[in-house]
Tab-separated table of C-alpha atoms and ligand atoms in Angstrom:
chain	number	residue	atom	x	y	z
A	469	MET	CA	-19.027	-14.094	-4.643
A	470	SER	CA	-16.611	-11.507	-5.293
A	471	ALA	CA	-14.615	-9.956	-2.086
A	472	ALA	CA	-16.163	-6.641	-2.485
A	473	GLN	CA	-19.723	-8.390	-2.222
A	474	THR	CA	-19.070	-9.731	1.563
A	475	VAL	CA	-18.452	-6.584	2.828
A	476	ASP	CA	-21.699	-4.641	3.980
A	477	TRP	CA	-21.454	-1.404	2.103
A	478	ALA	CA	-25.084	-0.430	2.896
A	479	ARG	CA	-23.793	-0.638	6.526
A	480	LEU	CA	-20.701	1.331	5.933
A	481	ARG	CA	-22.772	3.963	4.337
A	482	LYS	CA	-24.677	4.792	7.617
A	483	ASP	CA	-21.072	5.810	8.983
A	484	PHE	CA	-21.049	9.174	6.889
A	485	PRO	CA	-24.032	11.574	8.769
A	486	ILE	CA	-23.212	13.804	5.622
A	487	LEU	CA	-24.465	11.600	3.249
A	488	GLU	CA	-27.973	11.473	4.856
A	489	GLN	CA	-28.951	15.152	3.495
A	490	GLN	CA	-31.010	16.627	0.796
A	491	VAL	CA	-29.551	19.202	-1.465
A	492	HIS	CA	-31.966	21.272	-3.596
A	493	GLY	CA	-34.882	19.217	-2.367
A	494	LYS	CA	-33.035	15.675	-3.820
A	495	PRO	CA	-31.207	12.975	-2.137
A	496	LEU	CA	-27.408	14.000	-1.873
A	497	VAL	CA	-25.715	11.855	-4.460
A	498	TYR	CA	-21.710	12.479	-3.763
A	499	LEU	CA	-19.709	11.853	-6.756
A	500	ASP	CA	-16.755	14.414	-6.001
A	501	ASN	CA	-14.600	11.949	-4.127
A	502	ALA	CA	-11.585	12.706	-5.867
A	503	ALA	CA	-11.466	16.233	-4.694
A	504	THR	CA	-12.187	15.155	-1.152
A	505	SER	CA	-13.798	12.229	0.644
A	506	GLN	CA	-16.289	12.392	3.283
A	507	LYS	CA	-15.622	11.474	6.963
A	508	PRO	CA	-16.932	8.556	8.833
A	509	ARG	CA	-18.175	8.942	12.493
A	510	ALA	CA	-14.922	7.320	13.815
A	511	VAL	CA	-13.073	10.216	12.492
A	512	ILE	CA	-15.320	13.198	13.677
A	513	ASP	CA	-15.325	11.081	17.210
A	514	ALA	CA	-11.517	10.793	17.455
A	515	LEU	CA	-11.150	14.751	16.788
A	516	ARG	CA	-13.965	15.532	19.282
A	517	ARG	CA	-12.147	13.150	21.805
A	518	TYR	CA	-8.911	14.713	21.106
A	519	TYR	CA	-10.338	18.547	21.973
A	520	GLU	CA	-12.558	17.239	24.701
A	521	THR	CA	-9.646	15.245	26.934
A	522	ASP	CA	-6.025	15.583	25.432
A	523	ASN	CA	-5.714	18.800	23.726
A	524	ALA	CA	-2.080	20.112	24.345
A	525	ASN	CA	1.009	21.158	22.421
A	526	VAL	CA	3.352	18.363	21.579
A	527	HIS	CA	7.022	17.385	22.301
A	528	ARG	CA	7.080	20.393	24.881
A	529	GLY	CA	5.396	19.883	28.321
A	530	ILE	CA	5.929	17.247	30.724
A	531	HIS	CA	2.671	17.359	31.817
A	532	GLU	CA	0.023	14.619	31.304
A	533	LEU	CA	-1.813	16.265	28.362
A	534	SER	CA	1.119	17.092	26.607
A	535	ASN	CA	2.528	13.620	27.114
A	536	ARG	CA	-0.871	11.905	25.761
A	537	ALA	CA	-0.926	14.428	22.746
A	538	THR	CA	2.371	13.452	21.910
A	539	ALA	CA	1.949	9.853	22.346
A	540	ALA	CA	-1.097	9.958	20.238
A	541	TYR	CA	0.853	12.329	17.320
A	542	GLU	CA	3.737	9.769	17.171
A	543	ALA	CA	1.430	6.967	17.152
A	544	ALA	CA	-0.238	8.067	14.323
A	545	ARG	CA	3.060	8.044	12.498
A	546	GLY	CA	3.649	4.602	13.368
A	547	ARG	CA	0.218	3.820	11.896
A	548	ALA	CA	0.829	5.840	8.523
A	549	ALA	CA	4.107	4.005	8.224
A	550	LYS	CA	1.957	0.399	8.563
A	551	PHE	CA	-0.680	1.780	6.254
A	552	ILE	CA	2.083	2.206	3.236
A	553	ASN	CA	4.305	-0.559	4.495
A	554	ALA	CA	7.316	1.668	4.968
A	555	ALA	CA	9.944	0.297	7.007
A	556	ASN	CA	9.684	2.236	10.042
A	557	ALA	CA	8.152	5.676	11.400
A	558	GLU	CA	11.041	7.759	10.863
A	559	GLU	CA	10.236	7.625	7.284
A	560	ILE	CA	6.864	9.273	7.787
A	561	VAL	CA	7.113	13.132	7.644
A	562	PHE	CA	3.846	14.932	8.561
A	563	THR	CA	2.702	17.541	5.997
A	564	ARG	CA	-0.320	19.547	4.983
A	565	GLY	CA	-1.492	17.213	2.141
A	566	THR	CA	0.143	15.983	-1.252
A	567	THR	CA	0.950	19.371	-2.528
A	568	GLU	CA	3.077	20.146	0.589
A	569	GLY	CA	4.676	16.902	0.478
A	570	ILE	CA	5.932	17.422	-3.359
A	571	ASN	CA	7.056	20.963	-2.548
A	572	LEU	CA	9.055	19.453	0.604
A	573	ILE	CA	10.814	17.318	-1.686
A	574	ALA	CA	11.513	19.888	-4.635
A	575	GLN	CA	12.777	22.358	-1.864
A	576	SER	CA	15.046	20.302	0.415
A	577	TRP	CA	16.269	17.529	-2.086
A	578	GLY	CA	15.783	19.350	-5.168
A	579	THR	CA	17.861	22.535	-4.136
A	580	LYS	CA	20.477	20.310	-2.723
A	581	ASN	CA	21.005	17.763	-5.561
A	582	LEU	CA	20.068	19.604	-8.698
A	583	LYS	CA	22.243	21.888	-10.811
A	584	SER	CA	22.099	23.229	-14.280
A	585	GLY	CA	21.445	20.814	-17.314
A	586	ASP	CA	20.073	18.440	-14.908
A	587	VAL	CA	16.528	16.588	-16.113
A	588	ILE	CA	13.422	16.299	-13.898
A	589	LEU	CA	11.228	13.989	-15.527
A	590	LEU	CA	7.449	14.154	-15.250
A	591	THR	CA	4.338	12.859	-17.189
A	592	GLU	CA	1.808	14.847	-19.379
A	593	MET	CA	-0.954	13.947	-16.834
A	594	GLU	CA	0.395	15.546	-13.689
A	595	HIS	CA	-1.872	17.550	-11.304
A	596	HIS	CA	-0.347	21.151	-10.739
A	597	SER	CA	0.875	20.147	-7.455
A	598	ASN	CA	3.241	17.761	-9.409
A	599	LEU	CA	4.235	20.381	-11.912
A	600	VAL	CA	4.498	23.839	-10.295
A	601	PRO	CA	7.077	22.924	-7.611
A	602	TRP	CA	9.208	21.341	-10.185
A	603	GLN	CA	9.135	24.461	-12.498
A	604	LEU	CA	10.037	26.539	-9.432
A	605	LEU	CA	12.776	24.335	-8.996
A	606	ALA	CA	14.214	24.472	-12.654
A	607	GLY	CA	13.644	28.206	-12.298
A	608	ARG	CA	15.823	28.262	-9.333
A	609	THR	CA	18.610	25.590	-10.377
A	610	GLY	CA	18.773	25.886	-14.208
A	611	ALA	CA	17.540	22.053	-14.628
A	612	LYS	CA	15.263	21.560	-17.237
A	613	ILE	CA	11.906	19.573	-17.394
A	614	LEU	CA	10.979	16.716	-19.484
A	615	TYR	CA	7.761	14.612	-19.996
A	616	VAL	CA	6.680	11.114	-20.621
A	617	PRO	CA	3.955	11.622	-22.930
A	618	VAL	CA	0.416	10.754	-22.906
A	619	THR	CA	-1.417	8.840	-25.601
A	620	GLY	CA	-4.716	10.872	-26.804
A	621	ASP	CA	-8.314	10.394	-25.157
A	622	GLU	CA	-7.379	7.071	-23.666
A	623	GLY	CA	-5.022	8.437	-21.465
A	624	LEU	CA	-2.351	6.115	-20.966
A	625	LEU	CA	1.429	6.651	-20.653
A	626	ASP	CA	3.399	6.360	-24.042
A	627	LEU	CA	6.446	4.262	-22.460
A	628	SER	CA	7.954	3.649	-25.981
A	629	LYS	CA	10.274	6.262	-25.320
A	630	LEU	CA	10.784	6.010	-21.536
A	631	ASP	CA	14.493	4.559	-22.150
A	632	SER	CA	15.852	7.180	-24.053
A	633	LEU	CA	14.022	9.817	-21.818
A	634	LEU	CA	15.712	8.136	-18.598
A	635	SER	CA	19.269	8.258	-20.099
A	636	SER	CA	18.728	11.939	-20.831
A	637	GLY	CA	20.347	13.179	-17.623
A	638	VAL	CA	17.414	12.595	-15.590
A	639	LYS	CA	18.317	13.142	-11.691
A	640	ILE	CA	14.503	12.724	-10.276
A	641	PHE	CA	11.322	11.243	-11.838
A	642	SER	CA	7.711	12.320	-10.213
A	643	MET	CA	5.041	10.557	-11.427
A	644	VAL	CA	1.110	10.366	-10.457
A	645	HIS	CA	-0.252	6.772	-9.255
A	646	ILE	CA	-3.668	7.348	-10.211
A	647	SER	CA	-4.430	10.261	-12.717
A	648	ASN	CA	-7.556	12.425	-11.230
A	649	SER	CA	-8.425	13.664	-14.392
A	650	LEU	CA	-8.409	10.481	-16.497
A	651	GLY	CA	-8.882	7.550	-14.094
A	652	THR	CA	-5.471	6.018	-15.467
A	653	VAL	CA	-3.428	3.660	-13.085
A	654	ASN	CA	0.146	4.014	-13.863
A	655	PRO	CA	2.401	1.104	-13.721
A	656	VAL	CA	4.827	2.701	-11.023
A	657	ALA	CA	6.475	-0.279	-9.640
A	658	GLU	CA	7.826	-0.780	-13.147
A	659	LEU	CA	8.460	2.900	-13.605
A	660	CYS	CA	10.337	2.889	-10.742
A	661	ALA	CA	12.487	-0.129	-11.216
A	662	ARG	CA	13.540	1.440	-14.516
A	663	ALA	CA	14.339	4.565	-12.950
A	664	ARG	CA	16.368	3.195	-10.056
A	665	ARG	CA	18.395	0.981	-12.554
A	666	ARG	CA	20.018	3.970	-13.569
A	667	GLY	CA	20.279	5.313	-10.164
A	668	ILE	CA	17.292	7.753	-10.655
A	669	VAL	CA	15.539	9.180	-7.339
A	670	THR	CA	11.698	8.539	-7.925
A	671	VAL	CA	8.453	10.313	-6.261
A	672	VAL	CA	4.720	9.034	-6.354
A	673	ASP	CA	2.054	11.150	-6.090
A	674	GLY	CA	-0.303	9.063	-4.369
A	675	ALA	CA	-3.098	11.456	-3.575
A	676	GLN	CA	-5.614	9.344	-5.595
A	677	SER	CA	-4.462	5.927	-4.509
A	678	ALA	CA	-3.619	5.636	-0.935
A	679	GLY	CA	-6.910	5.859	0.095
A	680	HIS	CA	-8.646	3.498	-2.696
A	681	CYS	CA	-5.983	0.702	-3.184
A	682	PRO	CA	-3.474	-1.142	-1.249
A	683	VAL	CA	-0.381	0.800	-1.281
A	684	ASP	CA	2.997	-0.727	-0.308
A	685	VAL	CA	5.856	1.320	-0.733
A	686	ARG	CA	8.613	-1.115	-0.602
A	687	ALA	CA	6.936	-3.141	-3.458
A	688	LEU	CA	6.572	-0.092	-5.464
A	689	GLY	CA	10.245	0.485	-4.911
A	690	CYS	CA	9.665	4.425	-4.954
A	691	ASP	CA	11.907	6.927	-3.070
A	692	PHE	CA	9.067	9.118	-1.959
A	693	PHE	CA	5.504	8.716	-1.740
A	694	ALA	CA	2.924	11.745	-0.862
A	695	PHE	CA	-0.752	11.461	0.021
A	696	SER	CA	-3.483	13.832	1.518
A	697	GLY	CA	-5.386	12.600	4.530
A	698	HIS	CA	-8.530	14.482	3.156
A	699	LYS	CA	-9.162	12.210	0.345
A	700	THR	CA	-8.693	8.948	2.675
A	701	CYS	CA	-11.734	9.726	5.049
A	702	GLY	CA	-9.177	12.009	6.657
A	703	PRO	CA	-9.471	15.442	7.960
A	704	THR	CA	-8.085	18.176	5.826
A	705	GLY	CA	-4.729	19.949	6.424
A	706	ILE	CA	-2.788	16.655	7.212
A	707	GLY	CA	-0.698	14.554	4.546
A	708	ILE	CA	1.699	11.976	4.539
A	709	LEU	CA	5.268	12.349	2.789
A	710	TYR	CA	7.269	8.973	2.971
A	711	GLY	CA	10.807	9.277	2.178
A	712	ARG	CA	13.637	6.615	2.066
A	713	ARG	CA	15.437	6.737	5.326
A	714	ASP	CA	18.908	7.537	3.453
A	715	LEU	CA	17.427	10.138	1.569
A	716	LEU	CA	15.638	11.976	4.255
A	717	ASP	CA	18.995	11.832	6.561
A	718	ALA	CA	20.805	13.791	3.704
A	719	MET	CA	18.407	16.509	3.002
A	720	PRO	CA	18.490	19.663	4.589
A	721	PRO	CA	15.643	21.498	6.258
A	722	TYR	CA	12.340	22.774	4.627
A	723	GLN	CA	11.530	25.194	7.084
A	724	GLY	CA	13.211	26.509	10.153
A	725	GLY	CA	11.848	26.815	13.470
A	726	GLY	CA	10.388	25.295	17.070
A	727	GLU	CA	10.243	21.499	17.197
A	728	MET	CA	12.896	20.866	14.266
A	729	ILE	CA	15.952	21.663	16.063
A	730	LEU	CA	18.409	20.291	18.567
A	731	SER	CA	20.025	23.210	19.665
A	732	VAL	CA	19.975	26.717	18.643
A	733	GLY	CA	22.787	29.419	19.304
A	734	TYR	CA	22.578	32.974	17.804
A	735	ASP	CA	25.078	31.950	14.811
A	736	LYS	CA	24.231	28.299	14.660
A	737	THR	CA	21.599	25.582	14.623
A	738	GLU	CA	21.783	22.004	15.044
A	739	PHE	CA	18.782	20.005	13.614
A	740	LYS	CA	17.097	17.045	14.954
A	741	HIS	CA	16.993	14.181	12.620
A	742	PRO	CA	14.294	13.332	10.130
A	743	PRO	CA	11.145	13.141	10.233
A	744	HIS	CA	11.008	16.013	13.082
A	745	ARG	CA	13.688	18.026	11.257
A	746	PHE	CA	10.866	18.676	8.348
A	747	GLU	CA	8.121	19.711	10.815
A	748	ALA	CA	8.842	23.027	11.919
A	749	GLY	CA	6.502	24.773	14.462
A	750	THR	CA	3.510	23.488	16.427
A	751	PRO	CA	2.090	20.852	13.574
A	752	ASP	CA	-0.990	19.908	13.214
A	753	ILE	CA	-2.070	17.622	15.966
A	754	SER	CA	-5.779	16.549	15.645
A	755	GLY	CA	-5.047	15.878	11.828
A	756	PRO	CA	-2.758	12.968	12.445
A	757	ILE	CA	-5.224	11.485	15.102
A	758	GLY	CA	-8.159	11.951	13.144
A	759	LEU	CA	-6.128	10.298	10.238
A	760	HIS	CA	-4.948	7.408	12.507
A	761	ALA	CA	-9.074	6.794	13.098
A	762	ALA	CA	-9.330	7.044	9.112
A	763	MET	CA	-6.486	4.365	8.411
A	764	ASP	CA	-7.912	2.023	10.887
A	765	TYR	CA	-11.557	2.505	9.537
A	766	LEU	CA	-10.169	1.843	5.834
A	767	ASP	CA	-8.117	-1.135	6.665
A	768	ALA	CA	-10.612	-2.490	8.680
A	769	ILE	CA	-13.178	-2.503	5.169
A	770	GLY	CA	-9.848	-3.450	3.045
A	771	ARG	CA	-8.737	-1.516	0.457
A	772	HIS	CA	-8.596	-4.328	-2.003
A	773	ASN	CA	-12.142	-4.403	-1.250
A	774	ILE	CA	-12.825	-0.618	-1.626
A	775	TRP	CA	-10.616	-1.078	-5.150
A	776	LYS	CA	-12.939	-3.514	-6.409
A	777	HIS	CA	-16.232	-1.745	-5.329
A	778	ASP	CA	-15.059	1.482	-6.867
A	779	GLN	CA	-13.729	0.242	-9.838
A	780	GLU	CA	-17.065	-1.684	-10.483
A	781	LEU	CA	-19.017	1.566	-9.888
A	782	ALA	CA	-16.993	3.303	-12.385
A	783	ALA	CA	-16.780	0.807	-15.022
A	784	ASP	CA	-20.518	0.672	-15.010
A	785	ALA	CA	-20.833	4.191	-15.298
A	786	TYR	CA	-18.215	4.609	-18.160
A	787	GLN	CA	-20.099	1.657	-20.010
A	788	ARG	CA	-23.452	3.559	-19.397
A	789	LEU	CA	-21.959	6.991	-20.434
A	790	ALA	CA	-20.092	5.194	-23.665
A	791	SER	CA	-23.648	3.645	-24.829
A	792	LEU	CA	-25.293	7.188	-24.876
A	793	LYS	CA	-24.748	9.355	-27.984
A	794	LYS	CA	-22.926	12.693	-28.072
A	795	VAL	CA	-20.739	11.807	-25.224
A	796	ARG	CA	-16.837	12.088	-25.084
A	797	LEU	CA	-15.166	10.151	-22.528
A	798	PHE	CA	-11.644	10.246	-21.264
A	799	GLY	CA	-9.140	7.844	-19.859
A	800	PRO	CA	-8.509	4.183	-20.341
A	801	ARG	CA	-11.556	1.623	-21.750
A	802	ARG	CA	-10.722	-0.640	-18.876
A	803	ASP	CA	-8.632	-1.028	-15.675
A	804	ARG	CA	-9.713	2.237	-14.997
A	805	ALA	CA	-9.637	3.625	-11.129
A	806	GLY	CA	-13.087	4.999	-9.686
A	807	LEU	CA	-13.533	7.922	-11.629
A	808	VAL	CA	-15.058	9.076	-15.042
A	809	SER	CA	-14.232	11.965	-16.895
A	810	PHE	CA	-16.616	12.942	-19.926
A	811	LEU	CA	-18.049	15.884	-21.869
A	812	LEU	CA	-21.523	16.225	-23.589
A	813	LYS	CA	-21.340	17.470	-26.964
A	814	ASP	CA	-21.958	21.265	-27.220
A	815	VAL	CA	-22.569	21.394	-23.623
A	816	HIS	CA	-19.867	23.105	-21.268
A	817	ALA	CA	-18.701	21.012	-18.540
A	818	HIS	CA	-19.748	23.840	-15.611
A	819	ASP	CA	-23.464	23.536	-17.211
A	820	VAL	CA	-23.441	19.946	-16.617
A	821	VAL	CA	-22.097	20.142	-13.103
A	822	THR	CA	-24.647	23.041	-12.459
A	823	LEU	CA	-27.638	21.255	-13.638
A	824	ALA	CA	-26.522	18.092	-11.866
A	825	ASP	CA	-26.088	19.824	-8.570
A	826	GLN	CA	-30.038	21.099	-9.104
A	827	ALA	CA	-30.734	17.457	-9.083
A	828	GLY	CA	-28.474	16.683	-5.717
A	829	VAL	CA	-25.562	14.946	-7.811
A	830	ALA	CA	-22.315	16.405	-6.812
A	831	LEU	CA	-19.825	16.235	-9.851
A	832	ARG	CA	-16.794	18.240	-10.418
A	833	GLY	CA	-16.404	20.181	-13.640
A	834	GLY	CA	-12.987	21.938	-14.943
A	835	HIS	CA	-9.553	21.481	-15.757
A	836	HIS	CA	-8.761	19.445	-12.381
A	837	CYS	CA	-5.801	21.366	-11.954
A	838	THR	CA	-4.251	19.369	-14.712
A	839	GLN	CA	-4.534	22.237	-17.457
A	840	PRO	CA	-1.572	21.299	-19.774
A	841	LEU	CA	-3.124	18.177	-20.119
A	842	MET	CA	-6.661	19.248	-20.899
A	843	HIS	CA	-5.081	21.645	-23.410
A	844	LYS	CA	-2.974	18.497	-24.941
A	845	LEU	CA	-6.558	16.753	-24.969
A	846	GLY	CA	-7.757	19.972	-27.019
A	847	VAL	CA	-10.289	21.082	-24.313
A	848	GLU	CA	-10.816	23.392	-21.487
A	849	SER	CA	-12.367	21.159	-18.980
A	850	THR	CA	-14.374	17.831	-18.182
A	851	ALA	CA	-17.033	16.926	-16.199
A	852	ARG	CA	-15.861	14.317	-13.770
A	853	ALA	CA	-17.895	11.638	-11.425
A	854	SER	CA	-15.549	10.051	-8.959
A	855	PHE	CA	-16.592	7.273	-6.568
A	856	TYR	CA	-15.803	5.942	-3.044
A	857	PHE	CA	-17.099	2.726	-1.312
A	858	TYR	CA	-20.146	4.367	0.230
A	859	ASN	CA	-21.513	5.079	-3.104
A	860	THR	CA	-24.012	2.556	-4.476
A	861	PRO	CA	-25.224	1.292	-7.864
A	862	ALA	CA	-28.451	2.816	-7.300
A	863	GLU	CA	-26.443	6.351	-7.280
A	864	VAL	CA	-24.707	5.300	-10.554
A	865	ASP	CA	-28.354	4.947	-11.905
A	866	ARG	CA	-29.358	8.244	-10.628
A	867	PHE	CA	-26.309	9.742	-12.232
A	868	ILE	CA	-26.869	8.232	-15.665
A	869	GLU	CA	-30.665	9.495	-15.141
A	870	VAL	CA	-29.362	12.905	-14.551
A	871	ILE	CA	-27.264	13.034	-17.377
A	872	ARG	CA	-29.926	12.134	-19.693
A	873	GLU	CA	-32.248	14.970	-18.430
A	874	ILE	CA	-29.293	17.095	-19.202
A	875	GLN	CA	-28.937	15.774	-22.607
A	876	LYS	CA	-32.691	16.242	-23.013
A	877	PHE	CA	-32.527	20.017	-21.534
A	878	PHE	CA	-29.926	20.667	-24.543
A	879	GLY	CA	-31.796	18.956	-26.905
A	880	ASN	CA	-29.457	15.955	-27.342
B	1320	7TS	N1	-2.209	14.904	-6.987
B	1320	7TS	C1	-3.369	14.628	-7.357
B	1320	7TS	C2	-3.250	13.213	-8.319
B	1320	7TS	C3	-4.359	15.046	-6.978
B	1320	7TS	O1	-5.699	14.671	-7.467
B	1320	7TS	C4	-4.478	15.935	-6.109
B	1320	7TS	C5	-5.720	16.691	-5.910
B	1320	7TS	C6	-3.410	16.417	-5.575
B	1320	7TS	C7	-2.186	15.896	-5.881
B	1320	7TS	C8	-3.054	17.649	-4.596
B	1320	7TS	O2	-3.787	17.292	-3.415
B	1320	7TS	P1	-3.912	18.204	-2.125
B	1320	7TS	O3	-4.676	17.497	-1.075
B	1320	7TS	O4	-2.551	18.482	-1.885
B	1320	7TS	O5	-4.603	19.257	-2.507
B	1320	7TS	N2	-6.807	16.613	-6.548
B	1320	7TS	C9	-8.218	17.260	-6.651
B	1320	7TS	C10	-9.066	16.874	-7.591
B	1320	7TS	O6	-9.025	16.095	-8.325
B	1320	7TS	N3	-10.280	17.841	-7.596
B	1320	7TS	O7	-9.689	18.734	-6.470
B	1320	7TS	C11	-8.479	18.380	-5.828
C-alpha cells in the first residue's frame, strides 16, 4: 500500500464545507486549485476565533489583546520558517503573496545591486509575477533580461545552454519551481547550485509548490523563496517571502511607514532589522494566523502524501485525455505536478471552461498569466484542470466524462 493510500482522503474532504454544494444543479467538482485552494474548517475557525477573541493591532499596545495578537502573529512567522525549513524566523517576511514577495526582492535587492549591463536570468515559463517586476527593474537600472528556453509542448527547461547563460553577467536568477500552466517540476536545487557556484543570487517562485510538496529552502539552496497563503489552504492576502539572513540584512526598506522603524526624526529615520524592516504599516494580522492553521493542517496530512495523491490524479487525467482524439496536451509526459493543461481541437479554451462549468466542473481557461509562454507554444490560451488532496478519482472520471460530452457537442 502506498503512503498516499494510508491517508483517509474522504474524511479530509469533509473538512471543506464549500465542496458540499451543487453548481448549476450538479455536484461541484473544483479543479481550479492552481488558482486558489479551498479552505478547511480549521482555517475558517482560526480566523473567526481571532476576530472573536483576540483582535487588536500588533507590536503597539501593551494591553492584553494586543499582546495576544502580536504573539499569534509572530508565532505564525516561526511556523512558516518550520514549514519551509528556514534556519530562523527572522528570515520570514509576511507579504500579500508571491507577487508581492518577488516585487519586494526586485525593488529592494534589485535597485540596490543592479546596474546597467547586468543580467537578470529568468525562464520562458514564468508567471507574469516573475516577469513584470524584473522588466520594471530592468527599465529602472538598464539591466537586461535573458531567458532559459523551454522545449516545445513538453515544457521542460532546455539546460544545454545554461552554463553559457550563467556566465553572461547574470547577477540574479529567478525561476519557477512548478509551472502553473505546464505542470513542469523544475530541478531548482540543481539550478540554484549551478548559479551559486558563480555567486549568482537565486529566487524560487514557490506559488505552486509550497502547499503541494515538501519544501526545504536549505536543501534547495535558494537565496529567496516566495509563496502565497491562498494556494496552500490559507487565506487570501497573505504570503511568505523567505530571504537568507545576510541578504535581508543588507537590503533597504521596500515601503516606509509605521512598524518598520526604530526611530524617526524630521530629517532621518532608523529602520528596524529584518523581517520587520519590510513590513510597513498595520499588517494583515488574521492572514498569518489563518495561514498558521493551514500549515498545521497540511503538515498533519504530510506534503509527501499530498504530492503523491495529486500526481496520481493528474497522471490519470493526462493519460485519459491523451487517449482521446483531437486533444493537444501541454507539459511533461511524466513526473508532472498535479495539473493538466490541454486544448480540444477547434474548441476555444473558454468554451471548454464555460461548458464544464455548466456541468459543475470548475476549470480554468486562458493564458494563466504566462502570455509569453503561450505565444511561444503558438496558442492564446489553454484549458487547465488542477488537483488537490480533496479531489477524488471519481472527480477525474467526471472530468473526463464532461470533456467527452464537450467534444461530442462540437461534433468531435
Ligand atoms: N507564480 C506562479 C507560478 C503562480 O501560479 C501564481 C498564481 C503566482 C506566481 C502569483 O501568485 P499570487 O498569489 O501572488 O497571485 N497563479 C495563478 C494561476 O495559475 N491561476 O490564477 C493564479
